[in-house]
Amino acid sequence: MIQQVHSHPDIYRIRVDLPDNPLQYLNSYVIKGVSGNLVIDTGFNRPECKRALCQGLQELDIRLQSDTSLFITHLHADHSGLVGLFAATGCPVYMHPVDYQYLVDSEDGSTWKAAEDNFMREGMPPAEIKTQFSNQARTFSPDPHFPVNPVHDGDCLHLAGCDLQVIHTPGHTPGLCCLYLPKEEVFFTSDHILFNITPNIQVWYHMKQALQRYLESLQKVRELPVRLALPGHREGDTSIAGRIDEIVAHHDRRLAEICHLAGLYPHSTAYDIAPHMTWSMRGKQWKDFPPTQKWFALGETLAHIEYLVDHGVLCCREEQGCRHYDLVRTET
Ligand SMILES: [Zn+2]
Ligand SMILES: [Zn+2]
């Protein structure tokens, strides 16, 4: 399903459904120019997404050849999954090198193994870890063998007849890049700013303090003049400052909630704390959460714990290979 979201330049949204995924669908954006096109993000590497994306491109009369470029905003498989489709036909692919490296490193499973070992140290039982093998982020990930044009913060790309500014906003992933059209004040926010759901923040190996970095990246774009914000999932909006303030308030509440729980349950692991947090899982209890949601919830809990430890609010003690947390002081 395609929808025109902007004229001059002509920007379209292809809705790529993500079956059995709470995100529901990915917004793949297309800037259709006279002498070239730009596609932003692809959907998972699975037949349902490929069909939706290819049908959208066909309706827009866009053939995958060298005058069509692909910009991958970040490494997550729902955004990068179908890169092979573009790379195979010689389309230039743009991406931040840090996220590209994660894709390369995950090919032999070593980054997933490192994440599993880490989650085990945070108290996740081995039986829970085993249930993660069906995680869509793993099963529908892209083939990382593609030539990449690395992009960095502040780069100006001239693609599809437009001047696009690259804004590196680490947090949701280490290399997430938004794109901005300064003249038209159109802002492709990817998963940095979502409007109906809150972007997930995890812990990362090559990026310390993911939550701190994320909050800084929100402030980095808060004053950007924006007439149209186009997010990676769900619907967009015009006011990004208001939405940023809501997201910051959400993380403040999360931090306060963890402090409260750490006081209530001293010497807990992150996995002990996570089930007591407030999650919007349609009334489901922790034990009924799907395995992938438990993984994301533990990661999100850890990102906040990491922030509190770094700010001297919590302390961490490692005993028999497992980390336990205690409250040092109450204010964040
Ligand atoms: Zn993402
Ligand atoms: Zn996403």
PDB file of C-alpha atoms in Angstrom, residues 100-324:
ATOM      1  CA  TYR A 100      27.165  -1.883   9.398  1.00  0.00           C
ATOM      2  CA  GLN A 101      29.896  -3.468  11.530  1.00  0.00           C
ATOM      3  CA  TYR A 102      27.261  -4.911  13.877  1.00  0.00           C
ATOM      4  CA  LEU A 103      25.588  -6.594  10.886  1.00  0.00           C
ATOM      5  CA  VAL A 104      28.908  -8.077   9.775  1.00  0.00           C
ATOM      6  CA  ASP A 105      29.762  -9.230  13.311  1.00  0.00           C
ATOM      7  CA  SER A 106      26.376 -10.873  13.835  1.00  0.00           C
ATOM      8  CA  GLU A 107      26.749 -13.127  10.796  1.00  0.00           C
ATOM      9  CA  ASP A 108      28.520 -15.928  12.681  1.00  0.00           C
ATOM     10  CA  GLY A 109      26.218 -15.535  15.699  1.00  0.00           C
ATOM     11  CA  SER A 110      28.998 -14.221  17.958  1.00  0.00           C
ATOM     12  CA  THR A 111      27.228 -10.951  18.865  1.00  0.00           C
ATOM     13  CA  TRP A 112      24.065 -12.869  19.802  1.00  0.00           C
ATOM     14  CA  LYS A 113      26.165 -15.264  21.903  1.00  0.00           C
ATOM     15  CA  ALA A 114      27.794 -12.299  23.685  1.00  0.00           C
ATOM     16  CA  ALA A 115      24.337 -10.784  24.350  1.00  0.00           C
ATOM     17  CA  GLU A 116      23.076 -14.127  25.709  1.00  0.00           C
ATOM     18  CA  ASP A 117      26.081 -14.440  28.054  1.00  0.00           C
ATOM     19  CA  ASN A 118      25.457 -10.895  29.245  1.00  0.00           C
ATOM     20  CA  PHE A 119      21.742 -11.524  29.863  1.00  0.00           C
ATOM     21  CA  MET A 120      22.661 -14.679  31.778  1.00  0.00           C
ATOM     22  CA  ARG A 121      24.897 -12.567  34.044  1.00  0.00           C
ATOM     23  CA  GLU A 122      21.881 -10.288  34.567  1.00  0.00           C
ATOM     24  CA  GLY A 123      19.852 -13.244  35.841  1.00  0.00           C
ATOM     25  CA  MET A 124      17.976 -14.500  32.750  1.00  0.00           C
ATOM     26  CA  PRO A 125      17.599 -18.285  33.174  1.00  0.00           C
ATOM     27  CA  PRO A 126      19.255 -20.452  30.471  1.00  0.00           C
ATOM     28  CA  ALA A 127      15.841 -21.919  29.560  1.00  0.00           C
ATOM     29  CA  GLU A 128      14.592 -18.383  28.761  1.00  0.00           C
ATOM     30  CA  ILE A 129      17.711 -17.690  26.702  1.00  0.00           C
ATOM     31  CA  LYS A 130      16.989 -20.768  24.558  1.00  0.00           C
ATOM     32  CA  THR A 131      13.531 -19.440  23.679  1.00  0.00           C
ATOM     33  CA  GLN A 132      15.175 -16.423  22.035  1.00  0.00           C
ATOM     34  CA  PHE A 133      16.392 -18.327  19.002  1.00  0.00           C
ATOM     35  CA  SER A 134      13.147 -17.606  17.159  1.00  0.00           C
ATOM     36  CA  ASN A 135      13.524 -13.829  17.659  1.00  0.00           C
ATOM     37  CA  GLN A 136      12.494 -12.166  14.373  1.00  0.00           C
ATOM     38  CA  ALA A 137      15.535  -9.899  14.606  1.00  0.00           C
ATOM     39  CA  ARG A 138      17.640 -13.028  14.104  1.00  0.00           C
ATOM     40  CA  THR A 139      15.594 -15.096  11.716  1.00  0.00           C
ATOM     41  CA  PHE A 140      14.828 -12.276   9.247  1.00  0.00           C
ATOM     42  CA  SER A 141      18.188 -10.491   9.317  1.00  0.00           C
ATOM     43  CA  PRO A 142      19.926  -9.391   6.111  1.00  0.00           C
ATOM     44  CA  ASP A 143      22.835 -10.944   4.299  1.00  0.00           C
ATOM     45  CA  PRO A 144      25.591  -8.507   5.399  1.00  0.00           C
ATOM     46  CA  HIS A 145      27.691  -8.994   2.257  1.00  0.00           C
ATOM     47  CA  PHE A 146      27.006  -5.748   0.462  1.00  0.00           C
ATOM     48  CA  PRO A 147      29.197  -2.788  -0.442  1.00  0.00           C
ATOM     49  CA  VAL A 148      28.356   0.137   1.789  1.00  0.00           C
ATOM     50  CA  ASN A 149      28.789   3.880   1.339  1.00  0.00           C
ATOM     51  CA  PRO A 150      29.523   4.965   4.907  1.00  0.00           C
ATOM     52  CA  VAL A 151      27.723   8.091   6.155  1.00  0.00           C
ATOM     53  CA  HIS A 152      28.565  10.280   9.141  1.00  0.00           C
ATOM     54  CA  ASP A 153      26.955  13.030  11.151  1.00  0.00           C
ATOM     55  CA  GLY A 154      26.674  16.266   9.156  1.00  0.00           C
ATOM     56  CA  ASP A 155      27.158  14.650   5.745  1.00  0.00           C
ATOM     57  CA  CYS A 156      25.122  16.193   2.969  1.00  0.00           C
ATOM     58  CA  LEU A 157      23.896  13.683   0.418  1.00  0.00           C
ATOM     59  CA  HIS A 158      22.613  14.755  -2.950  1.00  0.00           C
ATOM     60  CA  LEU A 159      20.203  11.999  -3.929  1.00  0.00           C
ATOM     61  CA  ALA A 160      16.922  11.884  -5.866  1.00  0.00           C
ATOM     62  CA  GLY A 161      17.373  15.580  -6.668  1.00  0.00           C
ATOM     63  CA  CYS A 162      17.385  16.537  -2.957  1.00  0.00           C
ATOM     64  CA  ASP A 163      19.940  17.778  -0.489  1.00  0.00           C
ATOM     65  CA  LEU A 164      19.662  15.500   2.521  1.00  0.00           C
ATOM     66  CA  GLN A 165      21.420  16.110   5.791  1.00  0.00           C
ATOM     67  CA  VAL A 166      22.591  13.082   7.781  1.00  0.00           C
ATOM     68  CA  ILE A 167      21.996  13.446  11.529  1.00  0.00           C
ATOM     69  CA  HIS A 168      23.655  10.758  13.643  1.00  0.00           C
ATOM     70  CA  THR A 169      21.474  10.094  16.692  1.00  0.00           C
ATOM     71  CA  PRO A 170      23.011   7.221  18.710  1.00  0.00           C
ATOM     72  CA  GLY A 171      20.806   5.609  21.342  1.00  0.00           C
ATOM     73  CA  HIS A 172      18.205   3.257  19.847  1.00  0.00           C
ATOM     74  CA  THR A 173      21.194   1.730  18.044  1.00  0.00           C
ATOM     75  CA  PRO A 174      24.804   3.019  18.072  1.00  0.00           C
ATOM     76  CA  GLY A 175      24.744   4.088  14.422  1.00  0.00           C
ATOM     77  CA  LEU A 176      21.151   5.233  13.883  1.00  0.00           C
ATOM     78  CA  CYS A 177      21.012   8.120  11.412  1.00  0.00           C
ATOM     79  CA  CYS A 178      18.022  10.320  10.678  1.00  0.00           C
ATOM     80  CA  LEU A 179      17.698  12.220   7.400  1.00  0.00           C
ATOM     81  CA  TYR A 180      16.612  15.835   7.118  1.00  0.00           C
ATOM     82  CA  LEU A 181      15.547  17.995   4.197  1.00  0.00           C
ATOM     83  CA  PRO A 182      16.472  21.513   5.427  1.00  0.00           C
ATOM     84  CA  LYS A 183      14.668  23.416   2.680  1.00  0.00           C
ATOM     85  CA  GLU A 184      11.377  21.557   3.061  1.00  0.00           C
ATOM     86  CA  GLU A 185      11.839  20.889   6.809  1.00  0.00           C
ATOM     87  CA  VAL A 186      10.993  17.229   6.373  1.00  0.00           C
ATOM     88  CA  PHE A 187      12.507  14.977   9.026  1.00  0.00           C
ATOM     89  CA  PHE A 188      12.854  11.217   8.603  1.00  0.00           C
ATOM     90  CA  THR A 189      13.068  10.200  12.261  1.00  0.00           C
ATOM     91  CA  SER A 190      13.410   6.407  11.820  1.00  0.00           C
ATOM     92  CA  ASP A 191      13.116   4.756  15.272  1.00  0.00           C
ATOM     93  CA  HIS A 192      14.787   7.697  17.018  1.00  0.00           C
ATOM     94  CA  ILE A 193      11.417   9.413  17.499  1.00  0.00           C
ATOM     95  CA  LEU A 194       8.197   7.426  17.226  1.00  0.00           C
ATOM     96  CA  PHE A 195       4.852   9.008  17.927  1.00  0.00           C
ATOM     97  CA  ASN A 196       2.444   6.269  19.022  1.00  0.00           C
ATOM     98  CA  ILE A 197       4.957   3.945  20.692  1.00  0.00           C
ATOM     99  CA  THR A 198       8.155   4.546  22.640  1.00  0.00           C
ATOM    100  CA  PRO A 199      11.434   3.564  20.936  1.00  0.00           C
ATOM    101  CA  ASN A 200      13.130   0.664  22.680  1.00  0.00           C
ATOM    102  CA  ILE A 201      16.492   1.390  24.322  1.00  0.00           C
ATOM    103  CA  GLN A 202      18.864  -1.532  24.925  1.00  0.00           C
ATOM    104  CA  VAL A 203      22.429  -2.098  26.103  1.00  0.00           C
ATOM    105  CA  TRP A 204      25.212  -2.335  23.501  1.00  0.00           C
ATOM    106  CA  TYR A 205      28.751  -3.648  23.417  1.00  0.00           C
ATOM    107  CA  HIS A 206      30.371  -0.863  21.466  1.00  0.00           C
ATOM    108  CA  MET A 207      28.349   1.934  23.059  1.00  0.00           C
ATOM    109  CA  LYS A 208      28.370   2.604  26.754  1.00  0.00           C
ATOM    110  CA  GLN A 209      25.472   4.476  28.348  1.00  0.00           C
ATOM    111  CA  ALA A 210      22.863   3.890  25.639  1.00  0.00           C
ATOM    112  CA  LEU A 211      20.146   5.747  27.552  1.00  0.00           C
ATOM    113  CA  GLN A 212      22.367   8.755  28.255  1.00  0.00           C
ATOM    114  CA  ARG A 213      23.374   8.870  24.585  1.00  0.00           C
ATOM    115  CA  TYR A 214      19.745   8.514  23.526  1.00  0.00           C
ATOM    116  CA  LEU A 215      18.590  11.391  25.735  1.00  0.00           C
ATOM    117  CA  GLU A 216      21.420  13.546  24.325  1.00  0.00           C
ATOM    118  CA  SER A 217      20.392  12.592  20.791  1.00  0.00           C
ATOM    119  CA  LEU A 218      16.815  13.672  21.532  1.00  0.00           C
ATOM    120  CA  GLN A 219      18.026  17.113  22.631  1.00  0.00           C
ATOM    121  CA  LYS A 220      20.253  17.308  19.571  1.00  0.00           C
ATOM    122  CA  VAL A 221      17.211  17.456  17.267  1.00  0.00           C
ATOM    123  CA  ARG A 222      14.678  19.105  19.583  1.00  0.00           C
ATOM    124  CA  GLU A 223      14.990  22.593  18.070  1.00  0.00           C
ATOM    125  CA  LEU A 224      15.100  21.421  14.461  1.00  0.00           C
ATOM    126  CA  PRO A 225      12.481  23.255  12.379  1.00  0.00           C
ATOM    127  CA  VAL A 226      10.127  20.466  11.282  1.00  0.00           C
ATOM    128  CA  ARG A 227       7.028  20.753   9.142  1.00  0.00           C
ATOM    129  CA  LEU A 228       6.667  17.013   8.587  1.00  0.00           C
ATOM    130  CA  ALA A 229       8.131  14.195  10.694  1.00  0.00           C
ATOM    131  CA  LEU A 230       8.168  10.761   9.085  1.00  0.00           C
ATOM    132  CA  PRO A 231       8.860   7.950  11.574  1.00  0.00           C
ATOM    133  CA  GLY A 232       9.940   4.348  10.946  1.00  0.00           C
ATOM    134  CA  HIS A 233       6.721   2.917  12.406  1.00  0.00           C
ATOM    135  CA  ARG A 234       3.115   4.020  12.729  1.00  0.00           C
ATOM    136  CA  GLU A 235       2.042   7.591  11.954  1.00  0.00           C
ATOM    137  CA  GLY A 236       4.005  10.847  11.913  1.00  0.00           C
ATOM    138  CA  ASP A 237       3.356  14.286  13.320  1.00  0.00           C
ATOM    139  CA  THR A 238       4.487  17.876  13.021  1.00  0.00           C
ATOM    140  CA  SER A 239       5.544  18.667  16.587  1.00  0.00           C
ATOM    141  CA  ILE A 240       8.720  16.857  17.509  1.00  0.00           C
ATOM    142  CA  ALA A 241       9.604  19.000  20.544  1.00  0.00           C
ATOM    143  CA  GLY A 242       6.401  17.997  22.335  1.00  0.00           C
ATOM    144  CA  ARG A 243       6.937  14.337  21.539  1.00  0.00           C
ATOM    145  CA  ILE A 244      10.569  14.494  22.686  1.00  0.00           C
ATOM    146  CA  ASP A 245       9.461  15.947  26.022  1.00  0.00           C
ATOM    147  CA  GLU A 246       6.972  13.077  26.423  1.00  0.00           C
ATOM    148  CA  ILE A 247       9.667  10.489  25.691  1.00  0.00           C
ATOM    149  CA  VAL A 248      12.067  12.128  28.185  1.00  0.00           C
ATOM    150  CA  ALA A 249       9.303  12.116  30.829  1.00  0.00           C
ATOM    151  CA  HIS A 250       8.702   8.421  30.083  1.00  0.00           C
ATOM    152  CA  HIS A 251      12.359   7.596  30.806  1.00  0.00           C
ATOM    153  CA  ASP A 252      12.311   9.726  33.967  1.00  0.00           C
ATOM    154  CA  ARG A 253       9.347   7.653  35.189  1.00  0.00           C
ATOM    155  CA  ARG A 254      11.173   4.440  34.324  1.00  0.00           C
ATOM    156  CA  LEU A 255      14.265   5.557  36.263  1.00  0.00           C
ATOM    157  CA  ALA A 256      12.142   6.455  39.291  1.00  0.00           C
ATOM    158  CA  GLU A 257      10.328   3.120  39.034  1.00  0.00           C
ATOM    159  CA  ILE A 258      13.597   1.166  39.070  1.00  0.00           C
ATOM    160  CA  CYS A 259      14.854   3.152  42.093  1.00  0.00           C
ATOM    161  CA  HIS A 260      11.622   2.330  43.900  1.00  0.00           C
ATOM    162  CA  LEU A 261      11.894  -1.379  43.021  1.00  0.00           C
ATOM    163  CA  ALA A 262      15.589  -1.563  43.948  1.00  0.00           C
ATOM    164  CA  GLY A 263      14.644  -0.159  47.372  1.00  0.00           C
ATOM    165  CA  LEU A 264      11.769  -2.622  47.710  1.00  0.00           C
ATOM    166  CA  TYR A 265      13.758  -5.671  46.571  1.00  0.00           C
ATOM    167  CA  PRO A 266      17.365  -5.187  47.683  1.00  0.00           C
ATOM    168  CA  HIS A 267      20.149  -7.168  46.029  1.00  0.00           C
ATOM    169  CA  SER A 268      18.022  -8.035  42.994  1.00  0.00           C
ATOM    170  CA  THR A 269      19.228  -8.936  39.532  1.00  0.00           C
ATOM    171  CA  ALA A 270      17.920  -6.998  36.525  1.00  0.00           C
ATOM    172  CA  TYR A 271      15.854 -10.075  35.697  1.00  0.00           C
ATOM    173  CA  ASP A 272      14.285  -9.928  39.186  1.00  0.00           C
ATOM    174  CA  ILE A 273      13.366  -6.267  38.699  1.00  0.00           C
ATOM    175  CA  ALA A 274      12.013  -6.422  35.123  1.00  0.00           C
ATOM    176  CA  PRO A 275       8.730  -8.317  35.887  1.00  0.00           C
ATOM    177  CA  HIS A 276       7.721  -5.643  38.424  1.00  0.00           C
ATOM    178  CA  MET A 277       8.047  -2.780  35.944  1.00  0.00           C
ATOM    179  CA  THR A 278       5.102  -1.264  34.102  1.00  0.00           C
ATOM    180  CA  TRP A 279       4.889  -2.678  30.587  1.00  0.00           C
ATOM    181  CA  SER A 280       2.144  -1.979  28.081  1.00  0.00           C
ATOM    182  CA  MET A 281       1.478  -5.596  27.147  1.00  0.00           C
ATOM    183  CA  ARG A 282      -2.321  -5.422  27.005  1.00  0.00           C
ATOM    184  CA  GLY A 283      -2.774  -6.634  30.575  1.00  0.00           C
ATOM    185  CA  LYS A 284      -0.521  -9.670  30.153  1.00  0.00           C
ATOM    186  CA  GLN A 285       1.516 -10.842  33.109  1.00  0.00           C
ATOM    187  CA  TRP A 286       5.286 -11.287  32.849  1.00  0.00           C
ATOM    188  CA  LYS A 287       5.026 -15.090  32.700  1.00  0.00           C
ATOM    189  CA  ASP A 288       2.778 -14.769  29.637  1.00  0.00           C
ATOM    190  CA  PHE A 289       5.032 -12.332  27.762  1.00  0.00           C
ATOM    191  CA  PRO A 290       6.275 -13.742  24.443  1.00  0.00           C
ATOM    192  CA  PRO A 291      10.018 -14.584  24.666  1.00  0.00           C
ATOM    193  CA  THR A 292      11.026 -11.703  22.382  1.00  0.00           C
ATOM    194  CA  GLN A 293       9.171  -9.215  24.577  1.00  0.00           C
ATOM    195  CA  LYS A 294      10.972 -10.533  27.663  1.00  0.00           C
ATOM    196  CA  TRP A 295      14.265 -10.004  25.834  1.00  0.00           C
ATOM    197  CA  PHE A 296      13.408  -6.402  24.933  1.00  0.00           C
ATOM    198  CA  ALA A 297      12.011  -5.724  28.409  1.00  0.00           C
ATOM    199  CA  LEU A 298      15.164  -6.992  30.122  1.00  0.00           C
ATOM    200  CA  GLY A 299      17.322  -4.964  27.742  1.00  0.00           C
ATOM    201  CA  GLU A 300      15.277  -1.838  28.426  1.00  0.00           C
ATOM    202  CA  THR A 301      15.499  -2.449  32.200  1.00  0.00           C
ATOM    203  CA  LEU A 302      19.266  -2.863  31.883  1.00  0.00           C
ATOM    204  CA  ALA A 303      19.698   0.362  29.903  1.00  0.00           C
ATOM    205  CA  HIS A 304      18.044   2.231  32.779  1.00  0.00           C
ATOM    206  CA  ILE A 305      20.019   0.324  35.429  1.00  0.00           C
ATOM    207  CA  GLU A 306      23.250   1.152  33.572  1.00  0.00           C
ATOM    208  CA  TYR A 307      22.277   4.841  33.676  1.00  0.00           C
ATOM    209  CA  LEU A 308      21.547   4.694  37.428  1.00  0.00           C
ATOM    210  CA  VAL A 309      24.805   2.869  38.208  1.00  0.00           C
ATOM    211  CA  ASP A 310      26.757   5.420  36.183  1.00  0.00           C
ATOM    212  CA  HIS A 311      25.068   8.258  38.087  1.00  0.00           C
ATOM    213  CA  GLY A 312      25.912   6.646  41.455  1.00  0.00           C
ATOM    214  CA  VAL A 313      22.283   5.921  42.336  1.00  0.00           C
ATOM    215  CA  LEU A 314      22.616   2.132  42.192  1.00  0.00           C
ATOM    216  CA  CYS A 315      25.650  -0.032  42.915  1.00  0.00           C
ATOM    217  CA  CYS A 316      26.407  -3.371  41.315  1.00  0.00           C
ATOM    218  CA  ARG A 317      27.918  -6.427  43.004  1.00  0.00           C
ATOM    219  CA  GLU A 318      28.886  -9.480  41.000  1.00  0.00           C
ATOM    220  CA  GLU A 319      28.545 -12.780  42.839  1.00  0.00           C
ATOM    221  CA  GLN A 320      29.086 -16.195  41.270  1.00  0.00           C
ATOM    222  CA  GLY A 321      28.861 -14.733  37.793  1.00  0.00           C
ATOM    223  CA  CYS A 322      25.585 -12.913  38.463  1.00  0.00           C
ATOM    224  CA  ARG A 323      25.089  -9.151  38.940  1.00  0.00           C
ATOM    225  CA  HIS A 324      23.008  -7.802  41.830  1.00  0.00           C
TER     226      HIS A 324
END
